[in-house]
mmCIF file of C-alpha atoms in Angstrom:
data_model
loop_
_atom_site.group_PDB
_atom_site.id
_atom_site.type_symbol
_atom_site.label_atom_id
_atom_site.label_comp_id
_atom_site.label_asym_id
_atom_site.label_seq_id
_atom_site.Cartn_x
_atom_site.Cartn_y
_atom_site.Cartn_z
ATOM 1 C CA MET O 91 118.927 74.570 97.599
ATOM 2 C CA LYS O 92 115.282 74.072 95.948
ATOM 3 C CA THR O 93 114.078 75.989 92.778
ATOM 4 C CA ALA O 94 111.695 78.294 94.642
ATOM 5 C CA GLN O 95 113.954 79.169 97.085
ATOM 6 C CA LEU O 96 116.807 80.146 94.549
ATOM 7 C CA LEU O 97 113.943 82.075 92.466
ATOM 8 C CA ARG O 98 112.745 84.065 95.527
ATOM 9 C CA ALA O 99 116.427 84.906 96.458
ATOM 10 C CA ILE O 100 117.046 86.190 92.910
ATOM 11 C CA LEU O 101 113.911 88.538 92.352
ATOM 12 C CA PRO O 102 113.356 91.679 93.715
ATOM 13 C CA ASP O 103 111.454 91.692 96.853
ATOM 14 C CA VAL O 104 108.402 93.810 95.656
ATOM 15 C CA LEU O 105 107.460 90.436 93.494
ATOM 16 C CA ILE O 106 107.904 87.822 96.190
ATOM 17 C CA ASP O 107 105.565 90.421 97.834
ATOM 18 C CA ASN O 108 102.891 90.636 95.445
ATOM 19 C CA PHE O 109 103.308 87.993 93.106
ATOM 20 C CA ASP O 110 103.544 83.865 93.492
ATOM 21 C CA ILE O 111 105.618 82.167 91.071
ATOM 22 C CA ASP O 112 103.317 79.980 89.069
ATOM 23 C CA ARG O 113 105.915 78.385 87.039
ATOM 24 C CA PHE O 114 109.283 78.585 85.132
ATOM 25 C CA GLU O 115 110.757 76.675 82.388
ATOM 26 C CA LYS O 116 114.901 77.268 81.666
ATOM 27 C CA SER O 117 116.141 77.180 77.966
ATOM 28 C CA GLU O 118 119.936 77.174 76.981
ATOM 29 C CA ILE O 119 119.313 80.730 75.805
ATOM 30 C CA ARG O 120 117.013 82.079 78.636
ATOM 31 C CA PHE O 121 114.982 81.380 81.973
ATOM 32 C CA ASP O 122 111.023 82.351 81.547
ATOM 33 C CA ILE O 123 109.187 82.736 85.046
ATOM 34 C CA TRP O 124 105.194 83.341 85.588
ATOM 35 C CA LEU O 125 103.932 84.888 88.390
ATOM 36 C CA ASP O 126 100.338 85.293 89.682
ATOM 37 C CA GLU O 127 99.284 88.483 91.515
ATOM 38 C CA LYS O 128 98.567 87.949 95.295
ATOM 39 C CA LYS O 129 94.835 88.683 95.912
ATOM 40 C CA GLU O 130 95.742 89.587 99.412
ATOM 41 C CA GLN O 131 93.630 92.815 100.717
ATOM 42 C CA LEU O 132 95.914 95.401 103.779
ATOM 43 C CA ARG O 133 93.459 95.521 106.347
ATOM 44 C CA GLU O 134 93.460 99.047 105.678
ATOM 45 C CA ASP O 135 92.500 98.867 102.656
ATOM 46 C CA LYS O 136 89.432 97.088 103.457
ATOM 47 C CA TYR O 137 87.081 99.991 103.921
ATOM 48 C CA ASN O 138 88.578 101.758 100.497
ATOM 49 C CA LYS O 139 86.757 101.907 97.645
ATOM 50 C CA ASP O 140 89.226 103.584 95.577
ATOM 51 C CA ILE O 141 91.303 99.905 95.635
ATOM 52 C CA ILE O 142 90.936 97.061 93.044
ATOM 53 C CA SER O 143 93.117 94.261 92.647
#
């Protein structure tokens, strides 16, 4: 299993749906994951002026 696939398996779906995994680092005591917010706009939000990314 590739590392990205493993991260997707352990992270909640809401994170996977709204963020891309930018990078990660593993040390002896912790596992750091950097996420980048996806810049996707839903079709129903296209004309809603109150929606801000």
